[in-house]
Coordinates of C-alpha atoms and ligand atoms in Angstrom, one line a residue:
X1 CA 98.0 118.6 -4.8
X2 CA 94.4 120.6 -4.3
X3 CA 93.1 120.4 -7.7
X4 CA 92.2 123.8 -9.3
X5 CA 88.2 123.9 -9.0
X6 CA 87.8 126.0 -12.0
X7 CA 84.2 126.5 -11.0
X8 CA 81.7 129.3 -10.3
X9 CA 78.8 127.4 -8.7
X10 CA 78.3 123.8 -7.1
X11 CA 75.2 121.6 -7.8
X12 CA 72.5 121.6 -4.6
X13 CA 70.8 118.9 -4.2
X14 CA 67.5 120.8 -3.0
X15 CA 67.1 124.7 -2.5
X16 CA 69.5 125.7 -0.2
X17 CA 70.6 122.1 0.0
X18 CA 74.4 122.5 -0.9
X19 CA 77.2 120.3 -0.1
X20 CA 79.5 122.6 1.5
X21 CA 80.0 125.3 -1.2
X22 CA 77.5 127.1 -3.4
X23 CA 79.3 130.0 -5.2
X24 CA 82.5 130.7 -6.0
X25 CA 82.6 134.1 -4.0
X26 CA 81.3 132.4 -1.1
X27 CA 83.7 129.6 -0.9
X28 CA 85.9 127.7 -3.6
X29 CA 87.8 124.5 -2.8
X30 CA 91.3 125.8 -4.0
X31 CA 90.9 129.2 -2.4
X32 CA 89.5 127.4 1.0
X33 CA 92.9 124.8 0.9
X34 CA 95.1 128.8 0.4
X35 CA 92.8 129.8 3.7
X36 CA 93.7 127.2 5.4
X37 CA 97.5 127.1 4.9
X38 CA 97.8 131.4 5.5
X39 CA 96.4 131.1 8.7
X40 CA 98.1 127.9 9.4
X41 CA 102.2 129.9 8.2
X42 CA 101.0 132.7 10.4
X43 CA 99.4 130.9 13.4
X44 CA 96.3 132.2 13.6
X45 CA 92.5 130.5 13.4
X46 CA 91.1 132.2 10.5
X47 CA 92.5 132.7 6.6
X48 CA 91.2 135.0 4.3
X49 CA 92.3 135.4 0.5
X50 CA 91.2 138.2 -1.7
X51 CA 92.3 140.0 -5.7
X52 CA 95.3 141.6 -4.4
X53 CA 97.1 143.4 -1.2
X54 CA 95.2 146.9 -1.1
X55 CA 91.7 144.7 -1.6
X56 CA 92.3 142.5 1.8
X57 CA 93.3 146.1 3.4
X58 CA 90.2 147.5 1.9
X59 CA 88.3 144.4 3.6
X60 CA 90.0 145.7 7.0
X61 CA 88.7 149.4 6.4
X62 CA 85.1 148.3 6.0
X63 CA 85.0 147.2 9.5
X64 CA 84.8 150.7 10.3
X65 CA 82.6 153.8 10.1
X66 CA 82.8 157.5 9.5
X67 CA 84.5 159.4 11.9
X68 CA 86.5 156.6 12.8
X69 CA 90.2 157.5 13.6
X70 CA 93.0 155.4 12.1
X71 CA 96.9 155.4 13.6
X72 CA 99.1 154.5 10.6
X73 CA 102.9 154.3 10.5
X74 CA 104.3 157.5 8.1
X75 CA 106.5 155.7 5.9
X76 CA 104.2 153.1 4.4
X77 CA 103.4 151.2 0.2
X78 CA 102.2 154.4 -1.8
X79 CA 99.0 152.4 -2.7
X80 CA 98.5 152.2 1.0
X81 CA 99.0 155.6 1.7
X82 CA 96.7 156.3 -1.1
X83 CA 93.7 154.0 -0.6
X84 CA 93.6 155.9 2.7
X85 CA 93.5 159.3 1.6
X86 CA 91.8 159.3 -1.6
X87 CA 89.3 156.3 -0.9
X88 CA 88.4 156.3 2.7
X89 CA 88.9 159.7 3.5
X90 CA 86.0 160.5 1.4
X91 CA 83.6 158.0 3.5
X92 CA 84.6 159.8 6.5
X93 CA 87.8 158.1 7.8
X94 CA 90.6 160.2 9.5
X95 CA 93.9 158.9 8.8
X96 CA 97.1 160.0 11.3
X97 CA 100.4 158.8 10.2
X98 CA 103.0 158.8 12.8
X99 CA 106.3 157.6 12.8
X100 CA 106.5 154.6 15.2
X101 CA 109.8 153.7 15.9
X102 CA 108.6 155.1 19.4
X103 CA 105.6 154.1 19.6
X104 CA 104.8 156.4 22.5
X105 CA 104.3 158.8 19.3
X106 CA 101.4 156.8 19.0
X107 CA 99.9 157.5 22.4
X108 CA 100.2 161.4 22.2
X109 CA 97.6 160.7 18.9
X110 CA 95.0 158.4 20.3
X111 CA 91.4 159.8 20.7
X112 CA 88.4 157.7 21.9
X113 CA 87.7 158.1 18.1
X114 CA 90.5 155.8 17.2
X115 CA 89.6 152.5 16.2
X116 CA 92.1 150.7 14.3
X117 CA 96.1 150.9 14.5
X118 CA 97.9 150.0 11.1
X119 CA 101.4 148.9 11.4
X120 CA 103.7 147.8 8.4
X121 CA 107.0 146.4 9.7
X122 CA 109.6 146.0 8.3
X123 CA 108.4 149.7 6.4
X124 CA 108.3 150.1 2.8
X125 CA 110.5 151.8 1.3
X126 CA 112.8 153.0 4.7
X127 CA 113.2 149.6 6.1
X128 CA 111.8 151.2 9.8
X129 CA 111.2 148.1 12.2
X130 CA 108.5 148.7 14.7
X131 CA 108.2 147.0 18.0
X132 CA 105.0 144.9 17.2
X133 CA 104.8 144.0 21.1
X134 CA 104.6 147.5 22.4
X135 CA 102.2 148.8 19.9
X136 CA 99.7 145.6 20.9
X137 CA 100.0 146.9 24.4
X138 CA 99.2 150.3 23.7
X139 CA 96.2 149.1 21.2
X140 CA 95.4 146.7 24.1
X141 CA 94.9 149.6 26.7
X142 CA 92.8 151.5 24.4
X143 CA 90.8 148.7 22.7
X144 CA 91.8 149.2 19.1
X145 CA 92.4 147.2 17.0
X146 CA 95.7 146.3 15.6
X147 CA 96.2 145.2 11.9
X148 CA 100.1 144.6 10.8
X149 CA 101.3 144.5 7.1
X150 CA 103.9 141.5 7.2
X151 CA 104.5 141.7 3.6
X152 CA 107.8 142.9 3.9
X153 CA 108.7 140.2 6.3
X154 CA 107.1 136.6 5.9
X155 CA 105.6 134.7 8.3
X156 CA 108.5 132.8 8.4
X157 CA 110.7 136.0 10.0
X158 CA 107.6 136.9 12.0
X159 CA 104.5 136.2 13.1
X160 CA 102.3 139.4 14.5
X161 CA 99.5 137.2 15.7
X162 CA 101.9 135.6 18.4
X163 CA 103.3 139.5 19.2
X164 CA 99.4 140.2 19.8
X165 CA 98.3 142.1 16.5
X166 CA 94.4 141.1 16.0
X167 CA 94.9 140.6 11.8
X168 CA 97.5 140.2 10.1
X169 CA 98.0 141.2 6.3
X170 CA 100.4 140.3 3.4
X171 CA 100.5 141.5 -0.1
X172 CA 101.0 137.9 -0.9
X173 CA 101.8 138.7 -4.7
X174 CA 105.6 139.1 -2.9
X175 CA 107.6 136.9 -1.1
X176 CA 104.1 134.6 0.2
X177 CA 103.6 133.5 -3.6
X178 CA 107.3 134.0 -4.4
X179 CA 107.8 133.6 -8.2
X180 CA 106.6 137.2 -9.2
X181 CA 103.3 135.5 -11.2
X182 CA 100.3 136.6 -9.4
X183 CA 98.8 139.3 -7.7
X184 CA 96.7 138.6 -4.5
X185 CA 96.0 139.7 -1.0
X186 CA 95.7 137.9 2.8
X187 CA 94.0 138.5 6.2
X188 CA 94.5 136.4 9.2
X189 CA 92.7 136.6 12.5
X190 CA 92.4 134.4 15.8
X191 CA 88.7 136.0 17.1
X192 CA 86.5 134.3 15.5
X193 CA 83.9 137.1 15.8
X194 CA 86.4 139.1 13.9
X195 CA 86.5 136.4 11.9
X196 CA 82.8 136.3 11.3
X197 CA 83.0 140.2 10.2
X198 CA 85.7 139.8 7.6
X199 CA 84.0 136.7 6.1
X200 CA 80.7 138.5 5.9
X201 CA 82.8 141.8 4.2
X202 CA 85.0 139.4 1.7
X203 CA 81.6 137.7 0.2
X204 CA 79.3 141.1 0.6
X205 CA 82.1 143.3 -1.3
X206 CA 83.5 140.3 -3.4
X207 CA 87.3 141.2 -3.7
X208 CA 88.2 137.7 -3.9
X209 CA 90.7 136.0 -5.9
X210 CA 90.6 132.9 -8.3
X211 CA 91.1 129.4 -7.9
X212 CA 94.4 129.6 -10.4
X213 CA 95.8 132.3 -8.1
X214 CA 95.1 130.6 -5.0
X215 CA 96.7 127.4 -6.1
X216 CA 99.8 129.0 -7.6
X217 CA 100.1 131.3 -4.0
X218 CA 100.0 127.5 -2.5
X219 CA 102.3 126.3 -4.3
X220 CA 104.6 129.2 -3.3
X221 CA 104.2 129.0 0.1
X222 CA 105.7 125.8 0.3
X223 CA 109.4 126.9 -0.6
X224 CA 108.9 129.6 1.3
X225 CA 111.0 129.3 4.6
X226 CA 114.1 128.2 1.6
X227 CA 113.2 131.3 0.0
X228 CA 113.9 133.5 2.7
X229 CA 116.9 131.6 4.0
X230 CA 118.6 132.6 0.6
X231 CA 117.1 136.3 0.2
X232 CA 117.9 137.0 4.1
X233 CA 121.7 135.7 3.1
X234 CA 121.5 137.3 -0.1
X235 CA 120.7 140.7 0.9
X236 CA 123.0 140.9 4.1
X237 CA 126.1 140.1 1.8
X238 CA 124.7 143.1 -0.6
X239 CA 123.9 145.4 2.5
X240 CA 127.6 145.0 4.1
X241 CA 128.5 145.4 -0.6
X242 CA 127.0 148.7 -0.5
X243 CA 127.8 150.1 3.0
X244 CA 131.5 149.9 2.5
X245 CA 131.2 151.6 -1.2
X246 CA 132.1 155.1 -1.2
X247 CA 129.6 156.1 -3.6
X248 CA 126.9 155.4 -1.5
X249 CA 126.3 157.3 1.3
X250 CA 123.5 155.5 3.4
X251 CA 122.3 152.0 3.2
X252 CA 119.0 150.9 5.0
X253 CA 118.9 147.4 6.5
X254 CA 117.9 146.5 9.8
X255 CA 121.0 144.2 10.0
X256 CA 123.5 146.4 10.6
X257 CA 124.1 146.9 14.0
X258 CA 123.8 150.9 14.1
X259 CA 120.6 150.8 12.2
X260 CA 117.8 152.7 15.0
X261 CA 115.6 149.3 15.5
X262 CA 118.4 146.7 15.5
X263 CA 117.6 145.6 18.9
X264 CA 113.9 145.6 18.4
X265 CA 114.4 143.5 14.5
X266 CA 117.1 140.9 16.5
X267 CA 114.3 140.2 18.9
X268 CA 111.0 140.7 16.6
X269 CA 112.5 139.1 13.8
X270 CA 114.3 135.5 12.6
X271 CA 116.2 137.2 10.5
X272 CA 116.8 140.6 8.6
X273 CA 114.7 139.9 5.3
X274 CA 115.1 140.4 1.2
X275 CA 114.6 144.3 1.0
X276 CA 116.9 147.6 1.8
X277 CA 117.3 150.6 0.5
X278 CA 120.0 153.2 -0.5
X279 CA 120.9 157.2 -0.6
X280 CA 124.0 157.8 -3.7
X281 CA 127.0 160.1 -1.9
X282 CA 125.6 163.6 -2.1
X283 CA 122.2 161.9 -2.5
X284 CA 122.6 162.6 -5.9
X285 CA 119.4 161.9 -8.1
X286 CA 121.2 161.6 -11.8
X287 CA 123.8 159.1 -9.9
X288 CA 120.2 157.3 -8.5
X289 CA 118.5 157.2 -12.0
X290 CA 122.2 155.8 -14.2
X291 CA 122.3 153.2 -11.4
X292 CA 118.9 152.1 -11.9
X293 CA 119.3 151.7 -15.9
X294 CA 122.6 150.1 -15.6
X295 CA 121.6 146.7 -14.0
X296 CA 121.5 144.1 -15.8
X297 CA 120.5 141.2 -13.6
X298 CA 118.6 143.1 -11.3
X299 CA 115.2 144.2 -13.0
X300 CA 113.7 147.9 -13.1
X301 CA 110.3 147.4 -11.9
X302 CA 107.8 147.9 -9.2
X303 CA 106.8 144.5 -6.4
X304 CA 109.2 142.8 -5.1
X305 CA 109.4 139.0 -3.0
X306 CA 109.9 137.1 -6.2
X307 CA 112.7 135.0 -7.0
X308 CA 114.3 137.3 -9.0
X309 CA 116.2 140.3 -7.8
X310 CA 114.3 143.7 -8.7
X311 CA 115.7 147.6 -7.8
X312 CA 113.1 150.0 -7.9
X313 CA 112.9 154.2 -7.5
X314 CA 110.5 154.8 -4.7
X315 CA 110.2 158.0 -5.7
X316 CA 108.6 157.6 -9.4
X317 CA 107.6 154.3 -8.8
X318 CA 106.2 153.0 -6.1
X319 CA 106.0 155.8 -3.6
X320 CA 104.6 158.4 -6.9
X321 CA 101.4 158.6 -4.9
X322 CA 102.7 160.6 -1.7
X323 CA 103.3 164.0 -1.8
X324 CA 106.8 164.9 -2.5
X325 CA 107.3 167.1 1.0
X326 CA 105.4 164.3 3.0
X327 CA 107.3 161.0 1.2
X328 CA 110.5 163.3 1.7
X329 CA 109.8 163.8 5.6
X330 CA 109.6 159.8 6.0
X331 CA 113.0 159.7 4.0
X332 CA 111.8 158.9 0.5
X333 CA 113.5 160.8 -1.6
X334 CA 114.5 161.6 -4.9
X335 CA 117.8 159.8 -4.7
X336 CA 116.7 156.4 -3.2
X337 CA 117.1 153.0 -4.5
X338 CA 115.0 149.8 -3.1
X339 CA 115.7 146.5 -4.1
X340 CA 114.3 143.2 -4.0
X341 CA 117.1 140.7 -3.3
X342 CA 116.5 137.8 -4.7
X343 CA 118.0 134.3 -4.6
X344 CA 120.3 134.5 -7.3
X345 CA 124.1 133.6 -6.6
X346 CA 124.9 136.5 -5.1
X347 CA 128.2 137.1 -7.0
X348 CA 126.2 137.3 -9.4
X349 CA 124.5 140.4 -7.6
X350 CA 127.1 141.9 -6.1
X351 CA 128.9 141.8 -10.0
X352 CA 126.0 143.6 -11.3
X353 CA 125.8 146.3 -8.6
X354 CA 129.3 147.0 -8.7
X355 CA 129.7 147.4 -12.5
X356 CA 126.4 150.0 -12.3
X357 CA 127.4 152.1 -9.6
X358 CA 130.9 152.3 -11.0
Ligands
P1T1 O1 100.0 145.1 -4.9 P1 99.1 144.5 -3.9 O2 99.1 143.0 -3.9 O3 97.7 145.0 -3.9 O4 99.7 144.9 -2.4 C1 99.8 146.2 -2.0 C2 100.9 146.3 -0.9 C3 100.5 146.3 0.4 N1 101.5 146.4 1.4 C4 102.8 146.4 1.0 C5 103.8 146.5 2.1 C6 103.2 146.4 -0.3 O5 104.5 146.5 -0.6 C7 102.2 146.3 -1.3 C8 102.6 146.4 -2.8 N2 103.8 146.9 -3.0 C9 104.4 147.1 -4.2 C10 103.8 146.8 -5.4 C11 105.8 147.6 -4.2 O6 106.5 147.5 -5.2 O7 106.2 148.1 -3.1

């Protein structure tokens, strides 16, 4: 196992004369091995690790300058949303969201400004699947760059790097790490000038994270692919659970075989993923919110990718930061439950649902 280099700075033998590493924010041996094995999951030349999710995407954002035009998907994580708007807005970045489930709509938006496409697929909270392949060829045609958020689906469902994205993200707090114990953030690129940029960015700024993080996030990755085996199973057995229930009226999972982007997820994707969403009948909020309290095995909280299953309310929770007429218009609203399937027995799960929506 990489040991945990609990360090901060490495002995040189004369000025300058180091042996490989020098300062922690520069390069640490744990976080280096965690480098190593992200790019390695999601097929790409270059890892990056950094304090969270929204501080790699903050990384990506620096590579950019005011008036710079960004292309983001409409239904996207509230912090997202919001370190664009009331972060990089202010620095003189223009943010479009669009929704992308035809990404033509993407075309009809694309100035000579526009420098950078953002793409999160599967979406969070509305479970949107967007065809990773057709965006790269419209980024292509344009030269923009094309950064995907794959936090929603693992590298083990899919790989953006091999669909032609140029960096690929993951709030690896969720399912990269697993075990609902760390925060931390990932970028992965092929170009190694890219590469170069990013590096330069990650020590210059300094969002990086610690060698205890890293090594726990490394220790997650390895169970991944049998983590996602049972949250994919998991979550289609509660997707069909809910669907059939006549006191929910709309169940979000790109499983089901009417759901807009099935072809595109069958082809895009291994498999169908941990996460969906759900309207109550009548999209009743006080139904939503009594739901929510009454689980007992799934927990109330915000994140999601762990182990353990967690139901969330987009609404007040995670998705608190977008305006309600804007979140609304993506599909968030008030009477919306997410959860985070875990890989509990999903009897178990299904038991718990049942006796709270009853
Ligand atoms: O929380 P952090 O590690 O900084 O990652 C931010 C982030 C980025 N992208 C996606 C798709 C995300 O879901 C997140 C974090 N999301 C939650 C905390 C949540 O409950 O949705």
């Amino acid at each position: 196992m990489p040991p945990i280099y609990q360090t901060s700075t490495y002995a040189q033998i004369t000025p300058g004369g180091h042996q490989g590493f020098e300062y922690s924010r520069t390069h640490n041996p744990t976080r280096q091995a965690l480098e190593k094995a992200l790019a390695s999951i999601e097929a790409g030349n270059y890892g990056f690790a950094f304090g969270s999710g929204l501080a790699a995407m903050d990384a990506v954002l620096k590579l950019l300058k005011p008036g710079d035009e960004i292309i983001s998907t409409n239904d996207l994580y509230g912090g997202s949303y919001r370190l664009f708007t009331k972060i990089f807005e202010d620095f003189g970045l223009k943010f479009q969201f669009v929704g992308m489930n035809d990404p033509q709509n993407i075309t009809a938006v694309v100035s000579e400004k526009t420098k950078l496409i953002w793409v999160e697929t599967p979406t969070n909270p509305m479970m949107n699947v967007i065809d990773i392949q057709a965006v790269a060829a419209i980024a292509k045609k344009h030269n923009i760059l094309l950064a995907v958020d794959n936090t929603f689906a693992s590298p083990y469902l899919q790989q953006p790097l091999t669909l032609g994205a140029d960096i690929v993200m993951h709030s690896a707090t969720k399912y990269l790490a697993g075990h609902s114990d760390v925060v931390l953030g990932s970028l992965v690129v092929n170009d190694s000038e890219l590469a170069e940029r990013i590096g330069f960015i990650q020590n210059a700024s300094g969002a990086i994270c610690g060698p205890m993080d890293s090594f726990l996030t490394l220790r997650g990755i390895k169970t991944l692919h049998v983590r996602m085996q049972r949250h994919c199973e998991n979550a289609a057995a509660i997707a069909h659970f809910l669907h059939q229930h006549p006191k929910i009226e709309k169940v979000n999972w790109p499983g089901f075989d009417f759901h807009p982007n099935h072809e595109v997820a069958k082809t895009q994707m291994k498999d169908f993923g941990g996460m969906l969403s759900f309207v109550t009948q009548g999209a009743d909020y006080a139904a939503a919110i009594k739901i929510v309290e009454r689980l007992k095995l799934f927990t109330l909280a915000e994140s999601l990718g762990g182990v353990e299953s967690l139901a969330g309310h987009p609404a007040s929770m995670t998705h608190a930061s977008i305006p309600k007429a804007i979140r609304e218009q993506s599909g968030v609203v008030d009477a919306l439950i997410r959860l985070s399937v875990g890989i509990e027995d999903v009897r178990d799960l299904i038991a718990d649902l049942e006796q709270a929506i009853a």
